mmCIF file of C-alpha atoms and ligand atoms in Angstrom:
data_model
loop_
_atom_site.group_PDB
_atom_site.id
_atom_site.type_symbol
_atom_site.label_atom_id
_atom_site.label_comp_id
_atom_site.label_asym_id
_atom_site.label_seq_id
_atom_site.Cartn_x
_atom_site.Cartn_y
_atom_site.Cartn_z
ATOM 1 C CA UNK Q 1 88.424 172.760 7.696
ATOM 2 C CA UNK Q 2 92.128 174.215 6.684
ATOM 3 C CA UNK Q 3 92.660 174.732 2.912
ATOM 4 C CA UNK Q 4 95.135 175.065 0.284
ATOM 5 C CA UNK Q 5 94.702 176.008 -3.382
ATOM 6 C CA UNK Q 6 97.253 174.508 -6.019
ATOM 7 C CA UNK Q 7 97.353 173.970 -9.645
ATOM 8 C CA UNK Q 8 99.115 171.374 -11.357
ATOM 9 C CA UNK Q 9 100.986 172.089 -14.664
ATOM 10 C CA UNK Q 10 102.703 169.855 -16.907
ATOM 11 C CA UNK Q 11 103.558 169.113 -20.493
ATOM 12 C CA UNK Q 12 101.173 166.701 -22.062
ATOM 13 C CA UNK Q 13 101.552 162.997 -21.044
ATOM 14 C CA UNK Q 14 103.971 163.829 -18.109
ATOM 15 C CA UNK Q 15 101.570 162.333 -15.670
ATOM 16 C CA UNK Q 16 99.096 164.841 -14.339
ATOM 17 C CA UNK Q 17 96.107 162.590 -14.354
ATOM 18 C CA UNK Q 18 97.851 159.572 -12.844
ATOM 19 C CA UNK Q 19 99.259 161.925 -10.124
ATOM 20 C CA UNK Q 20 95.913 163.607 -9.252
ATOM 21 C CA UNK Q 21 94.375 159.868 -9.541
ATOM 22 C CA UNK Q 22 96.908 158.687 -7.092
ATOM 23 C CA UNK Q 23 96.622 161.679 -4.651
ATOM 24 C CA UNK Q 24 92.742 160.902 -4.253
ATOM 25 C CA UNK Q 25 93.293 157.328 -3.925
ATOM 26 C CA UNK Q 26 95.906 157.707 -1.359
ATOM 27 C CA UNK Q 27 93.748 160.785 0.588
ATOM 28 C CA UNK Q 28 90.972 158.229 0.590
ATOM 29 C CA UNK Q 29 88.541 160.374 -1.287
ATOM 30 C CA UNK Q 30 88.849 158.279 -4.290
ATOM 31 C CA UNK Q 31 85.785 155.817 -5.124
ATOM 32 C CA UNK Q 32 86.515 152.730 -7.147
ATOM 33 C CA UNK Q 33 83.785 153.048 -9.351
ATOM 34 C CA UNK Q 34 84.681 156.505 -10.865
ATOM 35 C CA UNK Q 35 88.030 155.261 -11.715
ATOM 36 C CA UNK Q 36 86.553 153.603 -14.922
ATOM 37 C CA UNK Q 37 83.858 156.207 -15.887
ATOM 38 C CA UNK Q 38 85.788 159.173 -15.211
ATOM 39 C CA UNK Q 39 89.624 159.876 -14.609
ATOM 40 C CA UNK Q 40 90.466 163.012 -12.636
ATOM 41 C CA UNK Q 41 91.329 165.410 -15.181
ATOM 42 C CA UNK Q 42 90.453 163.786 -18.663
ATOM 43 C CA UNK Q 43 90.277 166.484 -21.283
ATOM 44 C CA UNK Q 44 87.039 168.148 -21.934
ATOM 45 C CA UNK Q 45 87.095 167.484 -25.970
ATOM 46 C CA UNK Q 46 83.235 168.126 -26.245
ATOM 47 C CA UNK Q 47 83.611 171.505 -24.750
ATOM 48 C CA UNK Q 48 86.418 172.557 -26.398
ATOM 49 C CA UNK Q 49 84.674 171.640 -30.245
ATOM 50 C CA UNK Q 50 81.417 173.824 -28.970
ATOM 51 C CA UNK Q 51 83.501 176.685 -28.143
ATOM 52 C CA UNK Q 52 82.505 176.698 -24.440
ATOM 53 C CA UNK Q 53 85.013 177.658 -22.100
ATOM 54 C CA UNK Q 54 87.087 174.759 -20.803
ATOM 55 C CA UNK Q 55 86.267 174.162 -17.114
ATOM 56 C CA UNK Q 56 88.898 174.437 -14.663
ATOM 57 C CA UNK Q 57 88.685 170.864 -13.558
ATOM 58 C CA UNK Q 58 89.090 170.907 -10.010
ATOM 59 C CA UNK Q 59 89.574 167.910 -7.775
ATOM 60 C CA UNK Q 60 89.997 168.222 -4.147
ATOM 61 C CA UNK Q 61 91.844 165.690 -1.621
ATOM 62 C CA UNK Q 62 92.109 165.677 1.976
ATOM 63 C CA UNK Q 63 95.301 165.026 3.809
ATOM 64 C CA UNK Q 64 95.477 165.312 7.659
ATOM 65 C CA UNK Q 65 92.512 167.300 7.746
ATOM 66 C CA UNK Q 66 93.666 169.653 5.318
ATOM 67 C CA UNK Q 67 91.702 170.111 1.963
ATOM 68 C CA UNK Q 68 93.786 170.567 -0.881
ATOM 69 C CA UNK Q 69 91.857 172.178 -4.008
ATOM 70 C CA UNK Q 70 93.702 170.550 -7.262
ATOM 71 C CA UNK Q 71 93.058 172.724 -10.217
ATOM 72 C CA UNK Q 72 94.101 171.570 -13.717
ATOM 73 C CA UNK Q 73 95.759 174.020 -15.919
ATOM 74 C CA UNK Q 74 95.426 173.850 -19.955
ATOM 75 C CA UNK Q 75 98.988 173.481 -21.590
ATOM 76 C CA UNK Q 76 97.816 174.828 -24.589
ATOM 77 C CA UNK Q 77 98.810 178.394 -26.071
ATOM 78 C CA UNK Q 78 95.704 178.767 -27.970
ATOM 79 C CA UNK Q 79 93.452 179.771 -25.174
ATOM 80 C CA UNK Q 80 94.677 183.168 -24.147
ATOM 81 C CA UNK Q 81 94.150 184.405 -20.956
ATOM 82 C CA UNK Q 82 92.724 181.381 -19.621
ATOM 83 C CA UNK Q 83 95.960 180.050 -17.736
ATOM 84 C CA UNK Q 84 96.364 183.185 -16.096
ATOM 85 C CA UNK Q 85 92.745 183.229 -14.904
ATOM 86 C CA UNK Q 86 93.147 179.901 -13.617
ATOM 87 C CA UNK Q 87 96.679 180.339 -11.929
ATOM 88 C CA UNK Q 88 95.092 183.408 -10.137
ATOM 89 C CA UNK Q 89 92.878 181.133 -8.257
ATOM 90 C CA UNK Q 90 95.887 179.496 -6.546
ATOM 91 C CA UNK Q 91 98.675 180.006 -3.995
ATOM 92 C CA UNK Q 92 101.370 177.580 -5.574
ATOM 93 C CA UNK Q 93 101.463 174.985 -8.201
ATOM 94 C CA UNK Q 94 102.833 171.718 -8.875
ATOM 95 C CA UNK Q 95 105.171 171.438 -11.905
ATOM 96 C CA UNK Q 96 105.365 167.691 -13.190
ATOM 97 C CA UNK Q 97 108.178 166.920 -15.612
ATOM 98 C CA UNK Q 98 109.009 163.427 -16.829
ATOM 99 C CA UNK Q 99 112.213 162.287 -15.723
ATOM 100 C CA UNK Q 100 113.249 160.818 -19.240
ATOM 101 C CA UNK Q 101 111.969 163.794 -21.553
ATOM 102 C CA UNK Q 102 112.702 166.879 -19.173
ATOM 103 C CA UNK Q 103 111.151 170.156 -19.899
ATOM 104 C CA UNK Q 104 108.967 170.392 -23.057
ATOM 105 C CA UNK Q 105 107.506 173.369 -24.530
ATOM 106 C CA UNK Q 106 104.095 173.264 -22.373
ATOM 107 C CA UNK Q 107 106.213 173.126 -19.291
ATOM 108 C CA UNK Q 108 107.969 176.208 -20.479
ATOM 109 C CA UNK Q 109 104.665 178.075 -21.316
ATOM 110 C CA UNK Q 110 102.657 177.160 -18.351
ATOM 111 C CA UNK Q 111 105.690 177.538 -15.801
ATOM 112 C CA UNK Q 112 106.660 181.044 -17.487
ATOM 113 C CA UNK Q 113 103.049 182.369 -16.579
ATOM 114 C CA UNK Q 114 102.969 181.057 -12.959
ATOM 115 C CA UNK Q 115 106.404 182.534 -12.317
ATOM 116 C CA UNK Q 116 105.153 185.819 -13.695
ATOM 117 C CA UNK Q 117 102.313 185.449 -11.419
ATOM 118 C CA UNK Q 118 104.577 185.203 -8.482
ATOM 119 C CA UNK Q 119 103.784 181.518 -7.658
ATOM 120 C CA UNK Q 120 106.759 179.520 -6.040
ATOM 121 C CA UNK Q 121 106.402 176.191 -7.716
ATOM 122 C CA UNK Q 122 106.968 172.639 -6.040
ATOM 123 C CA UNK Q 123 108.681 170.525 -8.836
ATOM 124 C CA UNK Q 124 108.034 166.973 -9.077
ATOM 125 C CA UNK Q 125 110.022 164.822 -11.342
ATOM 126 C CA UNK Q 126 107.933 162.018 -12.416
ATOM 127 C CA UNK Q 127 108.209 158.668 -13.965
ATOM 128 C CA UNK Q 128 111.589 158.071 -12.341
ATOM 129 C CA UNK Q 129 110.687 154.296 -12.262
ATOM 130 C CA UNK Q 130 111.878 154.170 -16.173
ATOM 131 C CA UNK Q 131 115.113 152.696 -17.092
ATOM 132 C CA UNK Q 132 115.949 155.588 -19.086
ATOM 133 C CA UNK Q 133 114.979 158.333 -16.303
ATOM 134 C CA UNK Q 134 117.843 160.866 -15.726
ATOM 135 C CA UNK Q 135 116.583 162.485 -13.107
ATOM 136 C CA UNK Q 136 119.267 164.473 -11.577
ATOM 137 C CA UNK Q 137 119.851 165.916 -15.222
ATOM 138 C CA UNK Q 138 116.386 166.756 -15.633
ATOM 139 C CA UNK Q 139 116.464 168.532 -12.298
ATOM 140 C CA UNK Q 140 119.347 170.792 -13.603
ATOM 141 C CA UNK Q 141 117.310 171.465 -16.547
ATOM 142 C CA UNK Q 142 114.408 172.529 -14.841
ATOM 143 C CA UNK Q 143 116.729 174.838 -12.736
ATOM 144 C CA UNK Q 144 117.953 176.339 -15.928
ATOM 145 C CA UNK Q 145 114.546 176.531 -17.265
ATOM 146 C CA UNK Q 146 113.620 178.689 -14.048
ATOM 147 C CA UNK Q 147 116.739 180.925 -14.482
ATOM 148 C CA UNK Q 148 115.694 181.496 -18.359
ATOM 149 C CA UNK Q 149 112.190 182.328 -17.408
ATOM 150 C CA UNK Q 150 113.656 185.201 -15.038
ATOM 151 C CA UNK Q 151 112.497 183.451 -11.665
ATOM 152 C CA UNK Q 152 113.048 185.496 -8.771
ATOM 153 C CA UNK Q 153 115.867 183.995 -6.155
ATOM 154 C CA UNK Q 154 112.811 182.539 -3.931
ATOM 155 C CA UNK Q 155 111.501 180.730 -6.946
ATOM 156 C CA UNK Q 156 114.639 179.332 -7.848
ATOM 157 C CA UNK Q 157 114.810 177.834 -4.379
ATOM 158 C CA UNK Q 158 112.001 175.546 -5.424
ATOM 159 C CA UNK Q 159 111.144 172.330 -3.032
ATOM 160 C CA UNK Q 160 111.235 169.324 -5.449
ATOM 161 C CA UNK Q 161 110.583 165.602 -5.087
ATOM 162 C CA UNK Q 162 110.864 162.556 -7.364
ATOM 163 C CA UNK Q 163 108.121 160.326 -8.039
ATOM 164 C CA UNK Q 164 106.350 157.521 -9.765
ATOM 165 C CA UNK Q 165 102.796 158.623 -10.160
ATOM 166 C CA UNK Q 166 102.024 155.321 -11.709
ATOM 167 C CA UNK Q 167 103.136 153.601 -8.646
ATOM 168 C CA UNK Q 168 102.057 155.755 -6.129
ATOM 169 C CA UNK Q 169 104.959 157.080 -4.405
ATOM 170 C CA UNK Q 170 107.319 160.049 -3.985
ATOM 171 C CA UNK Q 171 110.848 160.480 -2.486
ATOM 172 C CA UNK Q 172 112.669 163.582 -1.335
ATOM 173 C CA UNK Q 173 116.027 162.292 -3.074
ATOM 174 C CA UNK Q 174 116.664 159.534 -5.679
ATOM 175 C CA UNK Q 175 117.401 156.345 -3.550
ATOM 176 C CA UNK Q 176 115.188 156.818 -0.579
ATOM 177 C CA UNK Q 177 112.932 154.180 0.257
ATOM 178 C CA UNK Q 178 109.828 154.548 -1.475
ATOM 179 C CA UNK Q 179 106.552 154.196 0.283
ATOM 180 C CA UNK Q 180 103.561 156.376 -0.762
ATOM 181 C CA UNK Q 181 102.810 159.757 -1.834
ATOM 182 C CA UNK Q 182 103.183 161.364 1.752
ATOM 183 C CA UNK Q 183 106.315 162.931 1.049
ATOM 184 C CA UNK Q 184 104.434 165.149 -1.856
ATOM 185 C CA UNK Q 185 101.402 165.804 0.337
ATOM 186 C CA UNK Q 186 104.012 166.863 3.041
ATOM 187 C CA UNK Q 187 105.619 169.495 0.696
ATOM 188 C CA UNK Q 188 102.468 170.715 -0.452
ATOM 189 C CA UNK Q 189 101.082 171.444 3.230
ATOM 190 C CA UNK Q 190 104.404 172.929 4.475
ATOM 191 C CA UNK Q 191 105.395 174.837 1.273
ATOM 192 C CA UNK Q 192 101.802 176.328 0.298
ATOM 193 C CA UNK Q 193 100.142 179.071 2.144
ATOM 194 C CA UNK Q 194 96.731 178.667 3.541
ATOM 195 C CA UNK Q 195 94.682 181.085 1.232
ATOM 196 C CA UNK Q 196 94.134 184.522 2.912
ATOM 197 C CA UNK Q 197 90.923 186.208 3.042
ATOM 198 C CA UNK Q 198 88.424 187.865 5.395
ATOM 199 C CA UNK Q 199 85.446 185.392 5.985
ATOM 200 C CA UNK Q 200 83.540 188.392 7.626
ATOM 201 C CA UNK Q 201 84.105 190.882 4.807
ATOM 202 C CA UNK Q 202 81.616 191.313 2.175
ATOM 203 C CA UNK Q 203 81.245 188.611 -0.195
ATOM 204 C CA UNK Q 204 83.861 189.047 -3.354
ATOM 205 C CA UNK Q 205 84.390 186.549 -6.023
ATOM 206 C CA UNK Q 206 86.289 186.588 -9.454
ATOM 207 C CA UNK Q 207 84.281 184.326 -11.862
ATOM 208 C CA UNK Q 208 87.110 182.172 -13.480
ATOM 209 C CA UNK Q 209 85.280 180.089 -15.678
ATOM 210 C CA UNK Q 210 81.746 179.599 -16.996
ATOM 211 C CA UNK Q 211 79.762 176.622 -18.010
ATOM 212 C CA UNK Q 212 76.545 175.697 -19.021
ATOM 213 C CA UNK Q 213 74.744 173.139 -16.993
ATOM 214 C CA UNK Q 214 71.130 171.563 -18.235
ATOM 215 C CA UNK Q 215 69.673 171.640 -14.575
ATOM 216 C CA UNK Q 216 71.514 174.674 -13.020
ATOM 217 C CA UNK Q 217 71.746 176.943 -16.011
ATOM 218 C CA UNK Q 218 74.656 179.211 -15.908
ATOM 219 C CA UNK Q 219 77.591 178.066 -13.637
ATOM 220 C CA UNK Q 220 80.400 180.412 -12.670
ATOM 221 C CA UNK Q 221 83.464 178.970 -10.838
ATOM 222 C CA UNK Q 222 85.999 181.044 -9.075
ATOM 223 C CA UNK Q 223 87.732 181.678 -5.738
ATOM 224 C CA UNK Q 224 86.140 183.740 -2.892
ATOM 225 C CA UNK Q 225 88.307 186.322 -2.238
ATOM 226 C CA UNK Q 226 86.251 187.728 0.882
ATOM 227 C CA UNK Q 227 83.169 186.918 2.899
ATOM 228 C CA UNK Q 228 80.980 183.837 3.087
ATOM 229 C CA UNK Q 229 78.353 182.741 0.826
ATOM 230 C CA UNK Q 230 75.052 180.860 1.482
ATOM 231 C CA UNK Q 231 72.370 179.714 -0.967
ATOM 232 C CA UNK Q 232 69.562 182.364 -1.483
ATOM 233 C CA UNK Q 233 71.686 185.173 -0.999
ATOM 234 C CA UNK Q 234 71.353 188.399 -3.179
ATOM 235 C CA UNK Q 235 74.300 189.291 -5.056
ATOM 236 C CA UNK Q 236 75.456 191.377 -7.897
ATOM 237 C CA UNK Q 237 77.601 191.103 -10.895
ATOM 238 C CA UNK Q 238 80.257 193.853 -12.025
ATOM 239 C CA UNK Q 239 81.946 193.975 -15.008
ATOM 240 C CA UNK Q 240 85.794 194.861 -15.418
ATOM 241 C CA UNK Q 241 84.636 198.583 -15.721
ATOM 242 C CA UNK Q 242 82.605 198.356 -12.375
ATOM 243 C CA UNK Q 243 79.475 198.428 -14.302
ATOM 244 C CA UNK Q 244 76.370 196.504 -12.689
ATOM 245 C CA UNK Q 245 75.382 193.621 -14.955
ATOM 246 C CA UNK Q 246 72.889 192.046 -13.074
ATOM 247 C CA UNK Q 247 71.590 191.451 -9.615
ATOM 248 C CA UNK Q 248 70.519 187.904 -8.706
ATOM 249 C CA UNK Q 249 69.861 185.345 -5.975
ATOM 250 C CA UNK Q 250 72.222 182.492 -5.642
ATOM 251 C CA UNK Q 251 70.498 179.178 -6.121
ATOM 252 C CA UNK Q 252 73.196 176.518 -5.686
ATOM 253 C CA UNK Q 253 76.643 176.569 -4.362
ATOM 254 C CA UNK Q 254 78.821 173.731 -5.447
ATOM 255 C CA UNK Q 255 81.961 172.811 -3.560
ATOM 256 C CA UNK Q 256 84.558 170.495 -4.818
ATOM 257 C CA UNK Q 257 84.944 166.881 -2.968
ATOM 258 C CA UNK Q 258 87.274 164.471 -4.535
ATOM 259 C CA UNK Q 259 85.771 164.214 -8.157
ATOM 260 C CA UNK Q 260 82.525 165.578 -7.575
ATOM 261 C CA UNK Q 261 80.795 168.811 -7.051
ATOM 262 C CA UNK Q 262 78.295 168.740 -4.170
ATOM 263 C CA UNK Q 263 75.960 171.366 -2.987
ATOM 264 C CA UNK Q 264 76.997 173.068 0.086
ATOM 265 C CA UNK Q 265 75.287 175.438 2.622
ATOM 266 C CA UNK Q 266 78.152 177.847 3.016
ATOM 267 C CA UNK Q 267 81.214 178.780 1.486
ATOM 268 C CA UNK Q 268 84.072 180.938 2.673
ATOM 269 C CA UNK Q 269 86.713 183.074 1.746
ATOM 270 C CA UNK Q 270 89.592 181.331 0.279
ATOM 271 C CA UNK Q 271 87.589 178.232 -1.172
ATOM 272 C CA UNK Q 272 87.061 177.632 -4.776
ATOM 273 C CA UNK Q 273 83.519 177.102 -5.705
ATOM 274 C CA UNK Q 274 80.944 177.053 -8.496
ATOM 275 C CA UNK Q 275 77.774 179.109 -7.992
ATOM 276 C CA UNK Q 276 74.411 179.221 -10.129
ATOM 277 C CA UNK Q 277 71.785 181.723 -10.364
ATOM 278 C CA UNK Q 278 73.325 184.555 -12.338
ATOM 279 C CA UNK Q 279 71.924 184.546 -16.004
ATOM 280 C CA UNK Q 280 74.195 186.981 -17.643
ATOM 281 C CA UNK Q 281 77.463 187.468 -15.636
ATOM 282 C CA UNK Q 282 80.632 185.772 -17.404
ATOM 283 C CA UNK Q 283 84.379 185.342 -16.913
ATOM 284 C CA UNK Q 284 86.550 187.803 -15.609
ATOM 285 C CA UNK Q 285 83.300 189.665 -13.963
ATOM 286 C CA UNK Q 286 83.023 190.196 -10.028
ATOM 287 C CA UNK Q 287 80.422 188.307 -8.258
ATOM 288 C CA UNK Q 288 80.188 190.690 -4.945
ATOM 289 C CA UNK Q 289 77.783 191.483 -2.137
ATOM 290 C CA UNK Q 290 75.202 194.356 -3.484
ATOM 291 C CA UNK Q 291 77.448 196.760 -1.133
ATOM 292 C CA UNK Q 292 80.608 196.414 -3.137
ATOM 293 C CA UNK Q 293 81.116 199.023 -5.865
ATOM 294 C CA UNK Q 294 84.690 197.958 -6.893
ATOM 295 C CA UNK Q 295 85.102 195.202 -9.067
ATOM 296 C CA UNK Q 296 88.112 193.042 -8.248
ATOM 297 C CA UNK Q 297 91.213 193.206 -10.597
ATOM 298 C CA UNK Q 298 91.077 190.698 -13.252
ATOM 299 C CA UNK Q 299 93.509 189.252 -15.739
ATOM 300 C CA UNK Q 300 93.009 190.291 -19.624
ATOM 301 C CA UNK Q 301 90.958 188.027 -21.357
ATOM 302 C CA UNK Q 302 90.689 186.842 -24.885
ATOM 303 C CA UNK Q 303 86.953 187.064 -25.877
ATOM 304 C CA UNK Q 304 86.993 183.927 -28.200
ATOM 305 C CA UNK Q 305 87.553 181.728 -24.907
ATOM 306 C CA UNK Q 306 84.284 182.876 -23.346
ATOM 307 C CA UNK Q 307 81.852 182.131 -26.249
ATOM 308 C CA UNK Q 308 78.945 180.069 -25.271
ATOM 309 C CA UNK Q 309 76.707 178.435 -27.374
HETATM 310 P P1 GDP L 1 98.847 163.563 -18.499
HETATM 311 O O1 GDP L 1 98.525 163.984 -20.199
HETATM 312 O O2 GDP L 1 99.712 164.604 -17.966
HETATM 313 O O3 GDP L 1 97.335 163.602 -17.878
HETATM 314 O O4 GDP L 1 99.420 162.006 -18.319
HETATM 315 P P2 GDP L 1 98.956 160.832 -17.834
HETATM 316 O O5 GDP L 1 98.683 160.776 -16.398
HETATM 317 O O6 GDP L 1 97.909 160.602 -18.760
HETATM 318 O O7 GDP L 1 99.750 159.859 -18.127
HETATM 319 C C1 GDP L 1 100.727 159.593 -19.492
HETATM 320 C C2 GDP L 1 101.215 158.301 -19.881
HETATM 321 O O8 GDP L 1 102.278 158.336 -18.582
HETATM 322 C C3 GDP L 1 100.179 157.114 -19.182
HETATM 323 O O9 GDP L 1 100.391 156.153 -20.246
HETATM 324 C C4 GDP L 1 100.594 156.655 -17.865
HETATM 325 O O10 GDP L 1 100.520 155.542 -17.557
HETATM 326 C C5 GDP L 1 102.109 157.008 -18.017
HETATM 327 N N1 GDP L 1 102.781 157.620 -16.452
HETATM 328 C C6 GDP L 1 102.100 158.209 -15.711
HETATM 329 N N2 GDP L 1 103.016 158.275 -14.637
HETATM 330 C C7 GDP L 1 103.950 157.388 -14.863
HETATM 331 C C8 GDP L 1 105.018 157.050 -13.954
HETATM 332 O O11 GDP L 1 105.305 157.323 -12.996
HETATM 333 N N3 GDP L 1 105.921 156.193 -14.710
HETATM 334 C C9 GDP L 1 105.744 155.442 -15.710
HETATM 335 N N4 GDP L 1 106.784 154.731 -16.119
HETATM 336 N N5 GDP L 1 104.706 155.942 -16.652
HETATM 337 C C10 GDP L 1 103.641 156.992 -15.931
#
């Protein structure tokens, strides 16, 4: 199946959770009974308190036979290195901005990092249903913010849409007849490159987040940069310096489907997956085929973000 990997970035309350819920709903991967128990991207307060790395919350929606992995990005400045690691898994991002409030500190913080990594964002001005919306002005403010953050010409030429996530629609221009979120889905499919990666090459994946799971043990999530992975394969973990940390057998591969993670028999280059079976490897390590000697280039990390209890 064709694939796209995007991040969603926004200041708190600008509507990320609502937007992802609606994208899920309209893509048909949403299950009614999940709505109450678990919203797509609620914050992980318990994990934060315990000092475990925040999981990149990945939700996957399907639109016209293309699976879109949507990774949540923490807006906080206090998890150094994490935003960069998460952004390194994706090929573009959707920047949501409240049509009344305009760009806010977290908008600037995460957008700055996205632009620095060379991502070309899609801008969505959300909450245009609000009586106090000032969508056109906010669009100009966002352009100015891009310019202030030294966006390249290509990045400045960002595609945009206006949306009411709450009401489940997006339009290309204010005044267009609102229907559903298809204009946003279409922007994502046309603007975001399918992930590159050699499916037949040796397996390589950069571990981006780490979590402890009661049943599966240590789980590492990341994007497969090359190769194809199947359960029971032997792999090794390389530190950023290229030292072998461990050799292990993959016990489980979890793919993202809707709000759930489900075991899969195979995962290919380009996809974002969670793997179990390793016992010592950690964030920023390269998980590779035993034939691979060189680690993948990793973003700098702040050790306080990878402490595990
Ligand atoms: P998050 O913090 O970015 O995940 O924001 P939420 O999705 O939780 O939304 C924050 C608040 O804004 C909630 O009360 C939503 O109902 C509301 N909201 C989200 N999207 C819209 C919208 O398009 N229009 C209006 N009027 N409110 C919205």
